Tab-separated table of C-alpha atoms in Angstrom:
chain	number	residue	atom	x	y	z
U	1	MET	CA	0.000	0.000	0.000
U	2	ALA	CA	1.399	3.461	-0.898
U	3	ASP	CA	2.462	5.773	1.962
U	4	GLY	CA	-0.463	7.880	3.156
U	5	ALA	CA	-3.109	5.755	1.378
U	6	ALA	CA	-6.167	4.918	3.429
U	7	PRO	CA	-6.768	1.223	4.143
U	8	LEU	CA	-9.408	-0.477	1.966
U	9	SER	CA	-12.797	-0.478	3.579
U	10	ALA	CA	-14.670	-3.697	4.238
U	11	ALA	CA	-17.199	-2.724	1.539
U	12	VAL	CA	-14.441	-2.457	-1.066
U	13	ARG	CA	-12.818	-5.715	0.025
U	14	ARG	CA	-16.151	-7.538	-0.253
U	15	ASP	CA	-16.650	-10.039	-3.094
U	16	ARG	CA	-18.585	-7.811	-5.465
U	17	LEU	CA	-19.555	-10.687	-7.750
U	18	SER	CA	-21.223	-12.567	-4.919
U	19	ALA	CA	-23.114	-9.417	-4.041
U	20	LEU	CA	-25.061	-9.614	-7.295
U	21	SER	CA	-28.630	-10.847	-7.284
U	22	ASP	CA	-29.464	-14.520	-7.833
U	23	ASP	CA	-31.007	-13.713	-11.195
U	24	LEU	CA	-27.791	-12.121	-12.491
U	25	LEU	CA	-25.641	-14.935	-11.140
U	26	HIS	CA	-27.944	-17.481	-12.812
U	27	GLN	CA	-27.408	-15.673	-16.122
U	28	ILE	CA	-23.623	-15.660	-15.651
U	29	ILE	CA	-23.581	-19.384	-14.898
U	30	THR	CA	-25.773	-20.380	-17.849
U	31	GLN	CA	-24.544	-17.955	-20.512
U	32	TYR	CA	-20.819	-17.650	-19.868
U	33	LEU	CA	-19.662	-20.901	-18.290
U	34	PRO	CA	-19.459	-24.376	-19.839
U	35	VAL	CA	-21.420	-26.903	-17.844
U	36	THR	CA	-18.340	-28.492	-16.263
U	37	GLU	CA	-17.181	-25.119	-14.921
U	38	ALA	CA	-20.694	-24.061	-13.938
U	39	ALA	CA	-21.022	-27.112	-11.692
U	40	LYS	CA	-17.807	-26.165	-9.871
U	41	THR	CA	-19.239	-22.812	-8.765
U	42	ALA	CA	-21.009	-24.601	-5.905
U	43	ALA	CA	-17.598	-25.000	-4.232
U	44	LEU	CA	-16.665	-21.311	-4.413
U	45	ALA	CA	-18.431	-20.167	-1.250
U	46	ARG	CA	-21.575	-20.653	0.795
U	47	ARG	CA	-23.207	-17.842	-1.220
U	48	TRP	CA	-22.802	-19.913	-4.421
U	49	ARG	CA	-23.729	-23.313	-3.027
U	50	HIS	CA	-27.395	-23.300	-4.059
U	51	LEU	CA	-26.987	-21.389	-7.325
U	52	TRP	CA	-25.905	-24.268	-9.581
U	53	SER	CA	-28.666	-26.598	-8.444
U	54	SER	CA	-31.329	-23.894	-8.810
U	55	THR	CA	-30.087	-22.572	-12.156
U	56	PRO	CA	-31.981	-23.959	-15.179
U	57	LEU	CA	-29.546	-26.395	-16.794
U	58	VAL	CA	-27.846	-25.540	-20.079
U	59	LEU	CA	-26.032	-28.678	-21.253
U	60	ARG	CA	-24.302	-28.848	-24.623
U	61	ASP	CA	-22.246	-31.959	-25.211
U	62	ALA	CA	-19.855	-30.020	-27.457
U	63	ALA	CA	-18.710	-28.170	-24.307
U	64	VAL	CA	-17.903	-31.415	-22.465
U	65	PRO	CA	-14.392	-32.823	-23.024
U	66	GLU	CA	-14.534	-35.822	-25.376
U	67	PRO	CA	-12.871	-38.470	-23.158
U	68	ALA	CA	-15.294	-37.832	-20.302
U	69	ARG	CA	-18.421	-37.112	-22.354
U	70	ASP	CA	-20.084	-40.530	-22.090
U	71	ALA	CA	-19.858	-40.463	-18.297
U	72	LEU	CA	-20.390	-36.758	-17.607
U	73	VAL	CA	-23.524	-36.151	-19.696
U	74	PRO	CA	-25.749	-38.706	-17.896
U	75	ARG	CA	-24.240	-37.694	-14.532
U	76	VAL	CA	-25.098	-34.014	-15.040
U	77	LEU	CA	-28.617	-34.887	-16.175
U	78	ALA	CA	-29.181	-37.142	-13.168
U	79	LYS	CA	-27.747	-34.884	-10.468
U	80	HIS	CA	-28.995	-31.455	-11.504
U	81	GLU	CA	-31.878	-30.552	-9.202
U	82	GLY	CA	-33.359	-27.670	-11.146
U	83	HIS	CA	-35.237	-27.430	-14.421
U	84	PHE	CA	-33.554	-28.014	-17.773
U	85	ARG	CA	-33.478	-25.024	-20.107
U	86	THR	CA	-31.320	-26.465	-22.898
U	87	VAL	CA	-30.095	-29.989	-23.547
U	88	ALA	CA	-28.168	-30.153	-26.826
U	89	LEU	CA	-26.636	-33.546	-27.585
U	90	HIS	CA	-25.310	-33.279	-31.139
U	91	ASP	CA	-23.082	-36.335	-30.749
U	92	LEU	CA	-25.514	-38.591	-28.934
U	93	ARG	CA	-24.256	-42.067	-28.046
U	94	LEU	CA	-27.674	-43.560	-27.398
U	95	ALA	CA	-26.497	-46.954	-26.152
U	96	SER	CA	-24.225	-45.327	-23.588
U	97	LEU	CA	-26.928	-42.912	-22.401
U	98	ASP	CA	-29.497	-45.713	-22.096
U	99	ARG	CA	-27.023	-47.748	-20.076
U	100	GLU	CA	-25.846	-44.964	-17.759
U	101	LEU	CA	-29.216	-43.276	-17.272
U	102	PRO	CA	-32.201	-45.543	-17.988
U	103	GLY	CA	-35.369	-43.511	-18.314
U	104	TRP	CA	-33.576	-40.347	-19.454
U	105	PRO	CA	-36.411	-39.341	-21.849
U	106	ARG	CA	-38.862	-39.287	-18.930
U	107	LEU	CA	-36.393	-37.201	-16.932
U	108	VAL	CA	-35.968	-34.696	-19.779
U	109	ALA	CA	-39.759	-34.309	-19.959
U	110	ALA	CA	-40.198	-34.087	-16.185
U	111	LYS	CA	-37.569	-31.335	-15.896
U	112	HIS	CA	-39.603	-28.971	-18.089
U	113	THR	CA	-36.947	-28.809	-20.817
U	114	GLN	CA	-37.444	-25.876	-23.197
U	115	GLU	CA	-34.836	-26.547	-25.891
U	116	LEU	CA	-33.858	-30.101	-26.849
U	117	HIS	CA	-31.417	-31.229	-29.564
U	118	LEU	CA	-30.891	-34.971	-30.012
U	119	ALA	CA	-28.670	-35.966	-32.943
U	120	ASN	CA	-27.584	-39.597	-33.020
U	121	ARG	CA	-24.160	-40.734	-34.067
U	122	CYS	CA	-25.150	-43.120	-36.867
U	123	GLN	CA	-23.471	-44.716	-39.850
U	124	ALA	CA	-25.040	-44.671	-43.307
U	125	ASN	CA	-26.628	-48.137	-43.110
U	126	ASP	CA	-27.528	-48.156	-39.411
U	127	ILE	CA	-31.118	-48.825	-38.385
U	128	LEU	CA	-32.403	-45.593	-36.892
U	129	PRO	CA	-33.657	-45.793	-33.291
U	130	LEU	CA	-37.245	-44.897	-32.439
U	131	VAL	CA	-37.974	-41.483	-30.980
U	132	PRO	CA	-38.887	-42.000	-27.291
U	133	ALA	CA	-42.592	-41.397	-26.673
U	134	ASP	CA	-41.808	-39.129	-23.701
U	135	ILE	CA	-40.009	-36.689	-26.001
U	136	LEU	CA	-43.093	-36.354	-28.209
U	137	ARG	CA	-45.186	-35.590	-25.123
U	138	CYS	CA	-42.860	-33.070	-23.486
U	139	GLY	CA	-45.296	-30.194	-23.170
U	140	SER	CA	-42.672	-27.650	-22.060
U	141	LEU	CA	-40.607	-27.893	-25.250
U	142	GLU	CA	-40.287	-24.715	-27.311
U	143	GLU	CA	-37.556	-25.961	-29.661
U	144	LEU	CA	-36.861	-29.535	-30.777
U	145	LEU	CA	-34.158	-30.869	-33.107
U	146	LEU	CA	-34.086	-34.569	-33.952
U	147	GLY	CA	-31.268	-35.988	-36.072
U	148	SER	CA	-31.146	-39.600	-37.292
U	149	TRP	CA	-34.313	-40.933	-35.655
U	150	ALA	CA	-37.244	-43.056	-36.784
U	151	PHE	CA	-40.806	-42.203	-35.857
U	152	PRO	CA	-43.335	-44.821	-34.778
U	153	VAL	CA	-45.560	-46.062	-37.581
U	154	ASP	CA	-49.150	-44.834	-37.301
U	155	LEU	CA	-48.069	-42.061	-34.984
U	156	SER	CA	-51.512	-40.492	-35.180
U	157	ARG	CA	-53.176	-43.678	-33.904
U	158	GLY	CA	-50.924	-44.225	-30.897
U	159	ALA	CA	-50.551	-42.259	-27.691
U	160	GLY	CA	-50.063	-39.252	-29.939
U	161	VAL	CA	-48.075	-36.061	-29.849
U	162	SER	CA	-48.468	-33.345	-27.232
U	163	LEU	CA	-46.154	-30.421	-27.959
U	164	PRO	CA	-48.430	-27.429	-27.334
U	165	ASN	CA	-45.612	-24.905	-26.807
U	166	LEU	CA	-43.270	-26.018	-29.585
U	167	ARG	CA	-42.269	-23.057	-31.771
U	168	LYS	CA	-39.356	-24.540	-33.723
U	169	LEU	CA	-39.041	-28.080	-35.084
U	170	THR	CA	-36.050	-29.469	-36.997
U	171	LEU	CA	-35.949	-32.981	-38.467
U	172	VAL	CA	-32.694	-34.144	-40.073
U	173	THR	CA	-32.435	-37.663	-41.534
U	174	ALA	CA	-35.779	-38.799	-40.185
U	175	ALA	CA	-37.615	-42.007	-41.056
U	176	ILE	CA	-41.268	-41.007	-41.027
U	177	GLU	CA	-44.349	-41.840	-43.069
U	178	ASP	CA	-46.252	-39.155	-44.994
U	179	ARG	CA	-49.348	-39.187	-42.781
U	180	ASP	CA	-47.275	-39.250	-39.587
U	181	LEU	CA	-45.288	-36.179	-40.622
U	182	GLN	CA	-48.519	-34.376	-41.444
U	183	HIS	CA	-49.943	-35.374	-38.066
U	184	LEU	CA	-46.800	-34.211	-36.258
U	185	ILE	CA	-46.906	-30.777	-37.907
U	186	THR	CA	-50.630	-30.378	-37.277
U	187	ALA	CA	-50.290	-31.444	-33.631
U	188	CYS	CA	-47.739	-28.680	-32.960
U	189	THR	CA	-50.358	-25.971	-32.641
U	190	ALA	CA	-47.882	-23.165	-31.811
U	191	LEU	CA	-45.304	-24.115	-34.469
U	192	GLU	CA	-43.682	-21.119	-36.188
U	193	ILE	CA	-40.429	-22.433	-37.695
U	194	LEU	CA	-40.057	-25.796	-39.433
U	195	LYS	CA	-36.892	-27.261	-40.931
U	196	LEU	CA	-36.941	-30.577	-42.796
U	197	ALA	CA	-33.812	-32.132	-44.274
U	198	GLY	CA	-33.691	-35.720	-45.441
U	199	THR	CA	-36.974	-37.279	-44.378
U	200	THR	CA	-38.287	-40.487	-45.901
U	201	ALA	CA	-41.708	-38.943	-46.513
U	202	LYS	CA	-42.537	-38.857	-50.221
U	203	ARG	CA	-45.364	-36.328	-49.979
U	204	ILE	CA	-44.734	-33.524	-47.528
U	205	HIS	CA	-47.954	-31.709	-46.755
U	206	LEU	CA	-47.582	-28.401	-44.914
U	207	CYS	CA	-50.846	-27.288	-43.390
U	208	SER	CA	-50.539	-25.148	-40.285
U	209	PRO	CA	-52.411	-22.116	-38.945
U	210	SER	CA	-49.341	-20.881	-37.011
U	211	LEU	CA	-46.346	-21.649	-39.276
U	212	ARG	CA	-44.290	-18.572	-40.273
U	213	CYS	CA	-41.143	-20.069	-41.797
U	214	ALA	CA	-40.341	-23.390	-43.476
U	215	THR	CA	-37.110	-24.656	-45.002
U	216	VAL	CA	-37.341	-27.949	-46.829
U	217	THR	CA	-34.551	-30.002	-48.361
U	218	LEU	CA	-36.234	-32.387	-50.767
U	219	SER	CA	-34.831	-35.804	-51.615
U	220	ARG	CA	-35.360	-37.976	-54.672
U	221	ASP	CA	-38.920	-38.023	-56.033
U	222	GLU	CA	-40.343	-36.071	-53.092
U	223	ASN	CA	-43.368	-33.829	-53.492
U	224	LEU	CA	-44.033	-30.780	-51.342
U	225	ALA	CA	-47.507	-29.303	-50.993
U	226	VAL	CA	-47.794	-26.057	-49.069
U	227	VAL	CA	-51.496	-25.539	-48.653
U	228	ASP	CA	-53.486	-23.593	-46.112
U	229	ALA	CA	-50.649	-21.884	-44.222
U	230	PRO	CA	-52.149	-18.399	-43.751
U	231	LEU	CA	-49.270	-16.998	-41.631
U	232	LEU	CA	-46.407	-18.469	-43.677
U	233	GLU	CA	-43.970	-15.660	-44.510
U	234	ARG	CA	-40.965	-17.576	-45.773
U	235	LEU	CA	-40.518	-20.783	-47.779
U	236	VAL	CA	-36.917	-21.735	-48.588
U	237	LEU	CA	-36.311	-24.806	-50.745
U	238	PHE	CA	-33.178	-26.866	-51.306
U	239	LEU	CA	-34.017	-28.965	-54.343
U	240	PRO	CA	-32.222	-32.144	-55.457
U	241	ALA	CA	-30.803	-32.959	-58.866
U	242	THR	CA	-33.670	-35.434	-59.193
U	243	PRO	CA	-37.402	-35.056	-59.921
U	244	ALA	CA	-39.346	-32.958	-57.420
U	245	MET	CA	-42.761	-31.306	-57.349
U	246	VAL	CA	-43.719	-28.183	-55.386
U	247	LYS	CA	-47.331	-27.063	-55.003
U	248	ILE	CA	-48.291	-23.753	-53.384
U	249	ASP	CA	-51.807	-22.699	-52.420
U	250	ARG	CA	-53.508	-20.553	-49.773
U	251	VAL	CA	-50.400	-18.715	-48.582
U	252	ALA	CA	-51.740	-15.175	-48.418
U	253	ASN	CA	-48.869	-13.882	-46.280
U	254	LEU	CA	-45.939	-15.447	-48.190
U	255	ARG	CA	-43.200	-12.797	-48.648
U	256	VAL	CA	-40.024	-14.788	-49.306
U	257	LEU	CA	-39.732	-17.744	-51.693
U	258	GLY	CA	-36.784	-19.610	-53.194
U	259	HIS	CA	-34.935	-21.253	-54.688
U	260	LEU	CA	-37.266	-22.239	-57.477
U	261	ASP	CA	-35.470	-24.253	-60.136
U	262	THR	CA	-36.097	-24.077	-63.875
U	263	ARG	CA	-34.795	-27.559	-64.686
U	264	ARG	CA	-37.202	-29.835	-66.539
U	265	LEU	CA	-37.321	-32.367	-63.711
U	266	HIS	CA	-38.580	-29.763	-61.242
U	267	ARG	CA	-42.216	-28.763	-61.448
U	268	LEU	CA	-44.073	-25.882	-59.843
U	269	GLN	CA	-47.820	-25.889	-59.350
U	270	ILE	CA	-49.716	-22.821	-58.144
U	271	ARG	CA	-53.189	-23.704	-56.923
U	272	ASP	CA	-54.522	-26.017	-59.662
U	273	THR	CA	-52.221	-24.850	-62.473
U	274	LEU	CA	-48.925	-26.484	-63.393
U	275	ILE	CA	-46.540	-23.732	-64.519
U	276	GLU	CA	-45.315	-24.499	-68.017
U	277	LEU	CA	-43.354	-22.771	-70.755
U	278	ASN	CA	-45.135	-19.596	-71.862
U	279	THR	CA	-47.535	-19.643	-68.907
U	280	MET	CA	-49.110	-16.205	-68.908
U	281	ALA	CA	-50.039	-14.129	-65.886
U	282	SER	CA	-53.512	-14.676	-64.461
U	283	THR	CA	-55.252	-14.577	-61.093
U	284	SER	CA	-55.077	-18.359	-60.905
U	285	THR	CA	-51.287	-18.458	-61.297
U	286	ALA	CA	-50.237	-15.326	-59.418
U	287	ILE	CA	-48.973	-15.075	-55.839
U	288	PRO	CA	-49.017	-11.302	-55.325
U	289	SER	CA	-47.764	-11.339	-51.728
U	290	VAL	CA	-44.206	-12.449	-52.594
U	291	ARG	CA	-41.679	-9.619	-52.318
U	292	ILE	CA	-38.372	-11.549	-52.399
U	293	LEU	CA	-37.862	-14.350	-54.931
U	294	ALA	CA	-34.849	-16.567	-55.679
U	295	VAL	CA	-34.617	-18.668	-58.854
U	296	THR	CA	-31.891	-20.985	-60.140
U	297	VAL	CA	-31.496	-21.113	-63.931
U	298	ASN	CA	-29.020	-22.550	-66.427
U	299	PHE	CA	-28.645	-19.736	-68.987
U	300	VAL	CA	-27.084	-22.137	-71.494
U	301	ILE	CA	-30.406	-23.924	-72.042
U	302	LEU	CA	-33.089	-21.825	-73.724
U	303	ARG	CA	-35.899	-23.903	-72.273
U	304	GLU	CA	-34.779	-22.972	-68.772
U	305	VAL	CA	-34.573	-19.299	-69.741
U	306	LYS	CA	-38.165	-19.475	-71.010
U	307	MET	CA	-39.220	-21.144	-67.758
U	308	LEU	CA	-37.544	-18.306	-65.844
U	309	ALA	CA	-39.806	-15.848	-67.648
U	310	SER	CA	-42.840	-18.009	-66.821
U	311	PHE	CA	-41.909	-18.135	-63.144
U	312	LEU	CA	-41.418	-14.378	-62.954
U	313	ARG	CA	-44.896	-13.762	-64.379
U	314	CYS	CA	-46.350	-15.630	-61.398
U	315	PHE	CA	-44.955	-13.132	-58.897
U	316	PRO	CA	-45.970	-9.666	-60.085
U	317	ASN	CA	-44.976	-7.683	-56.993
U	318	ILE	CA	-41.363	-8.720	-56.377
U	319	ASP	CA	-39.147	-6.005	-54.876
U	320	THR	CA	-35.949	-8.084	-54.703
U	321	LEU	CA	-34.979	-10.731	-57.250
U	322	HIS	CA	-32.117	-13.202	-56.771
U	323	ILE	CA	-31.033	-15.283	-59.724
U	324	GLU	CA	-28.443	-18.026	-59.359
U	325	SER	CA	-26.717	-18.913	-62.598
U	326	ALA	CA	-26.342	-22.687	-62.563
U	327	LEU	CA	-23.267	-24.445	-63.889
U	328	HIS	CA	-24.050	-26.232	-67.153
U	329	ASP	CA	-23.652	-29.992	-67.072
U	330	PRO	CA	-21.662	-30.949	-70.204
U	331	SER	CA	-23.515	-34.267	-70.332
U	332	VAL	CA	-26.779	-32.380	-70.985
U	333	THR	CA	-27.259	-31.601	-74.663
U	334	ALA	CA	-28.067	-27.958	-75.306
U	335	ASN	CA	-29.066	-27.465	-78.934
U	336	GLU	CA	-30.368	-23.947	-78.321
U	337	HIS	CA	-27.471	-22.354	-76.500
U	338	SER	CA	-26.468	-19.740	-79.078
U	339	ALA	CA	-26.625	-16.108	-78.012
U	340	GLU	CA	-28.634	-15.256	-81.143
U	341	LEU	CA	-31.481	-17.552	-80.121
U	342	HIS	CA	-31.493	-16.136	-76.590
U	343	ALA	CA	-31.427	-12.570	-77.882
U	344	SER	CA	-34.305	-13.355	-80.220
U	345	PHE	CA	-36.338	-14.839	-77.374
U	346	TRP	CA	-35.943	-11.805	-75.112
U	347	GLN	CA	-36.652	-9.394	-77.956
U	348	GLY	CA	-39.974	-11.109	-78.622
U	349	ALA	CA	-40.863	-11.892	-75.001
U	350	SER	CA	-44.119	-10.525	-73.678
U	351	PRO	CA	-43.830	-8.094	-70.747
U	352	VAL	CA	-42.863	-9.395	-67.328
U	353	GLU	CA	-44.795	-7.253	-64.872
U	354	CYS	CA	-42.470	-7.593	-61.887
U	355	LEU	CA	-39.393	-6.607	-63.918
U	356	ARG	CA	-41.128	-3.696	-65.554
U	357	SER	CA	-42.889	-2.132	-62.577
U	358	HIS	CA	-41.705	-3.519	-59.238
U	359	VAL	CA	-38.193	-4.975	-58.970
U	360	LYS	CA	-35.947	-2.463	-57.202
U	361	LYS	CA	-33.013	-4.728	-56.337
U	362	MET	CA	-31.546	-7.559	-58.390
U	363	VAL	CA	-28.645	-9.875	-57.580
U	364	ILE	CA	-27.141	-12.337	-60.057
U	365	HIS	CA	-25.284	-14.989	-58.069
U	366	GLU	CA	-22.499	-17.183	-59.498
U	367	PHE	CA	-22.371	-15.106	-62.649
U	368	ARG	CA	-20.330	-16.857	-65.352
U	369	ALA	CA	-19.987	-14.021	-67.875
U	370	ASP	CA	-21.721	-16.088	-70.550
U	371	GLN	CA	-23.230	-14.108	-73.412
U	372	ASN	CA	-26.658	-15.590	-72.675
U	373	GLU	CA	-26.530	-13.999	-69.208
U	374	PHE	CA	-25.807	-10.634	-70.832
U	375	GLU	CA	-28.809	-11.082	-73.153
U	376	PHE	CA	-31.020	-11.392	-70.072
U	377	LEU	CA	-29.432	-8.297	-68.522
U	378	LYS	CA	-30.076	-6.379	-71.757
U	379	PHE	CA	-33.769	-7.280	-71.433
U	380	VAL	CA	-33.716	-6.041	-67.833
U	381	ALA	CA	-31.972	-2.817	-68.871
U	382	MET	CA	-34.582	-2.050	-71.521
U	383	ASN	CA	-37.662	-2.936	-69.468
U	384	SER	CA	-37.035	-2.285	-65.754
U	385	GLN	CA	-38.542	1.048	-64.739
U	386	GLU	CA	-37.980	0.801	-60.964
U	387	LEU	CA	-34.560	-0.858	-60.665
U	388	GLN	CA	-32.357	0.875	-58.090
U	389	SER	CA	-29.484	-1.581	-57.683
U	390	LEU	CA	-27.953	-4.488	-59.599
U	391	HIS	CA	-25.209	-6.610	-58.060
U	392	VAL	CA	-23.439	-9.194	-60.186
U	393	VAL	CA	-21.501	-11.711	-58.115
U	394	LEU	CA	-18.585	-13.630	-59.601
U	395	GLN	CA	-17.392	-16.548	-57.487
U	396	GLU	CA	-13.693	-16.473	-56.666
U	397	GLU	CA	-13.247	-20.015	-57.977
U	398	ASN	CA	-14.839	-19.011	-61.321
U	399	THR	CA	-12.472	-16.058	-61.837
U	400	SER	CA	-9.485	-17.598	-63.536
U	401	SER	CA	-7.759	-14.337	-64.363
U	402	THR	CA	-7.818	-10.598	-63.826
U	403	ASP	CA	-8.598	-10.194	-67.527
U	404	LYS	CA	-11.888	-12.050	-67.139
U	405	GLY	CA	-12.953	-9.763	-64.317
U	406	ASN	CA	-12.020	-6.643	-66.273
U	407	ASP	CA	-13.780	-7.871	-69.415
U	408	THR	CA	-16.929	-8.667	-67.427
U	409	ARG	CA	-16.828	-5.244	-65.785
U	410	GLU	CA	-16.540	-3.493	-69.163
U	411	LYS	CA	-19.499	-5.410	-70.587
U	412	LEU	CA	-21.632	-4.579	-67.555
U	413	GLN	CA	-20.721	-0.898	-67.775
U	414	SER	CA	-21.842	-0.839	-71.407
U	415	LEU	CA	-25.418	-1.677	-70.352
U	416	ARG	CA	-27.762	1.314	-70.227
U	417	PHE	CA	-30.615	0.990	-67.734
U	418	GLN	CA	-33.761	3.095	-67.906
U	419	THR	CA	-33.319	4.168	-64.288
U	420	GLY	CA	-29.678	5.164	-64.750
U	421	VAL	CA	-28.237	2.571	-62.370
U	422	SER	CA	-24.946	0.828	-63.031
U	423	ALA	CA	-24.213	-2.808	-62.382
U	424	VAL	CA	-21.838	-3.437	-59.474
U	425	LEU	CA	-19.472	-6.375	-59.966
U	426	LEU	CA	-18.449	-8.284	-56.833
U	427	VAL	CA	-15.993	-11.164	-56.499
U	428	LEU	CA	-16.915	-13.257	-53.464
U	429	PRO	CA	-16.315	-16.777	-52.129
U	430	LYS	CA	-19.192	-19.209	-52.435
U	431	GLU	CA	-21.330	-19.327	-49.309
U	432	ASP	CA	-21.292	-22.681	-47.548
U	433	SER	CA	-24.542	-24.627	-47.273
U	434	ILE	CA	-24.605	-24.520	-43.453
U	435	SER	CA	-24.612	-20.709	-43.449
U	436	SER	CA	-27.348	-20.687	-46.097
U	437	MET	CA	-29.554	-22.964	-44.001
U	438	GLN	CA	-28.952	-20.957	-40.822
U	439	LYS	CA	-29.974	-17.717	-42.525
U	440	ALA	CA	-33.017	-19.385	-44.034
U	441	THR	CA	-34.636	-19.968	-40.620
U	442	ASP	CA	-33.378	-16.788	-38.970
U	443	LEU	CA	-36.262	-14.344	-39.210
U	444	THR	CA	-33.988	-11.468	-38.172
U	445	PHE	CA	-32.672	-11.643	-41.754
U	446	ASP	CA	-35.248	-9.907	-43.933
U	447	ASP	CA	-33.602	-11.427	-47.004
U	448	PRO	CA	-32.087	-14.899	-46.426
U	449	PHE	CA	-30.593	-14.979	-49.947
U	450	ARG	CA	-28.479	-11.839	-49.688
U	451	PHE	CA	-24.716	-12.234	-49.925
């Protein structure tokens, strides 16, 4: 202590952290400490002794050291006296958990768990385990993720599903029958966010009075019908390179839709009309609520370019348009790839209402600097009366030389738009699929397709 300095008072020497309220200490324990460290706080002092046991448990297996994970996870679940807020087991060793803590599903339900992630460690040909019945009747759940599970057959005829507070449901690699998936979605009466990736259902039927956002990764020969979802704002699709059918009806609040795909093996039906080449705008084929649309198109194939025009006519009020330029498969014969044919098509194309009167922002993703892409941009330049920004994104891996970038920039600058805007060329890395899926279900992102 410096000469003349007054001694520290008892108030200053006091443990200021321990002086905080229980509520603040609970937040510190759950939000800033891994579970193994949080449990040790009970040994700090008498003031801390009851805090760990009374703090709602947040257990993430990723935060538990790997060598001790099999033993620690069931021990924490068994010994924690308070409620469970979050239990996230993304590397679930089911046999070990069943052995160390028999009846763990009943415990998870009894502890009023709010957020539950259960992703099994499975090999490609493993038989998927059945979802425990107690999990499907855990009334406190607000968020549920199930990875690599099988659902009981005739789910709707058994003891049933009781998830009245569930707001977010994610199914990844799930063995489930069509009618059981429909029953599960319908039974979640508060459901707002749904994510499906790799289910065995062949006909996915989305009918929900509460659903606001759905992301669906379709597998081979799957059909998706989105009907009677009055609050649905966002539908994000990840389509396979195999046949798939998407039907949309009674979605009066739908604002964000994509990616539609112009390939021949993908079909879009709006209400009772299958969208075909040269489909013209009508009340039966229009979804006027959509403001943000994303479409994937191969500009090498004229048929896909024509289908792009047909799709755009179905969404007359788009403000933001994202177009992903697909890589052409050399094995696919393209007899109509010449720029002259594409130019002729756009010159004779009937008006596209959204391009002419509504689109304010356009982004061309994975631009390849093909002349057919420029023919489309010429059509946009001549017809778009409201366009305020155009971003053209070259992928880093597609830019083989500086000369290509400069040549592309010069061609874009030569375009003359009615509104006076200039195309902005960007060179960016390709976004990974995990980030794309995370943005798709994050409603804080107004536009999940933006770069």
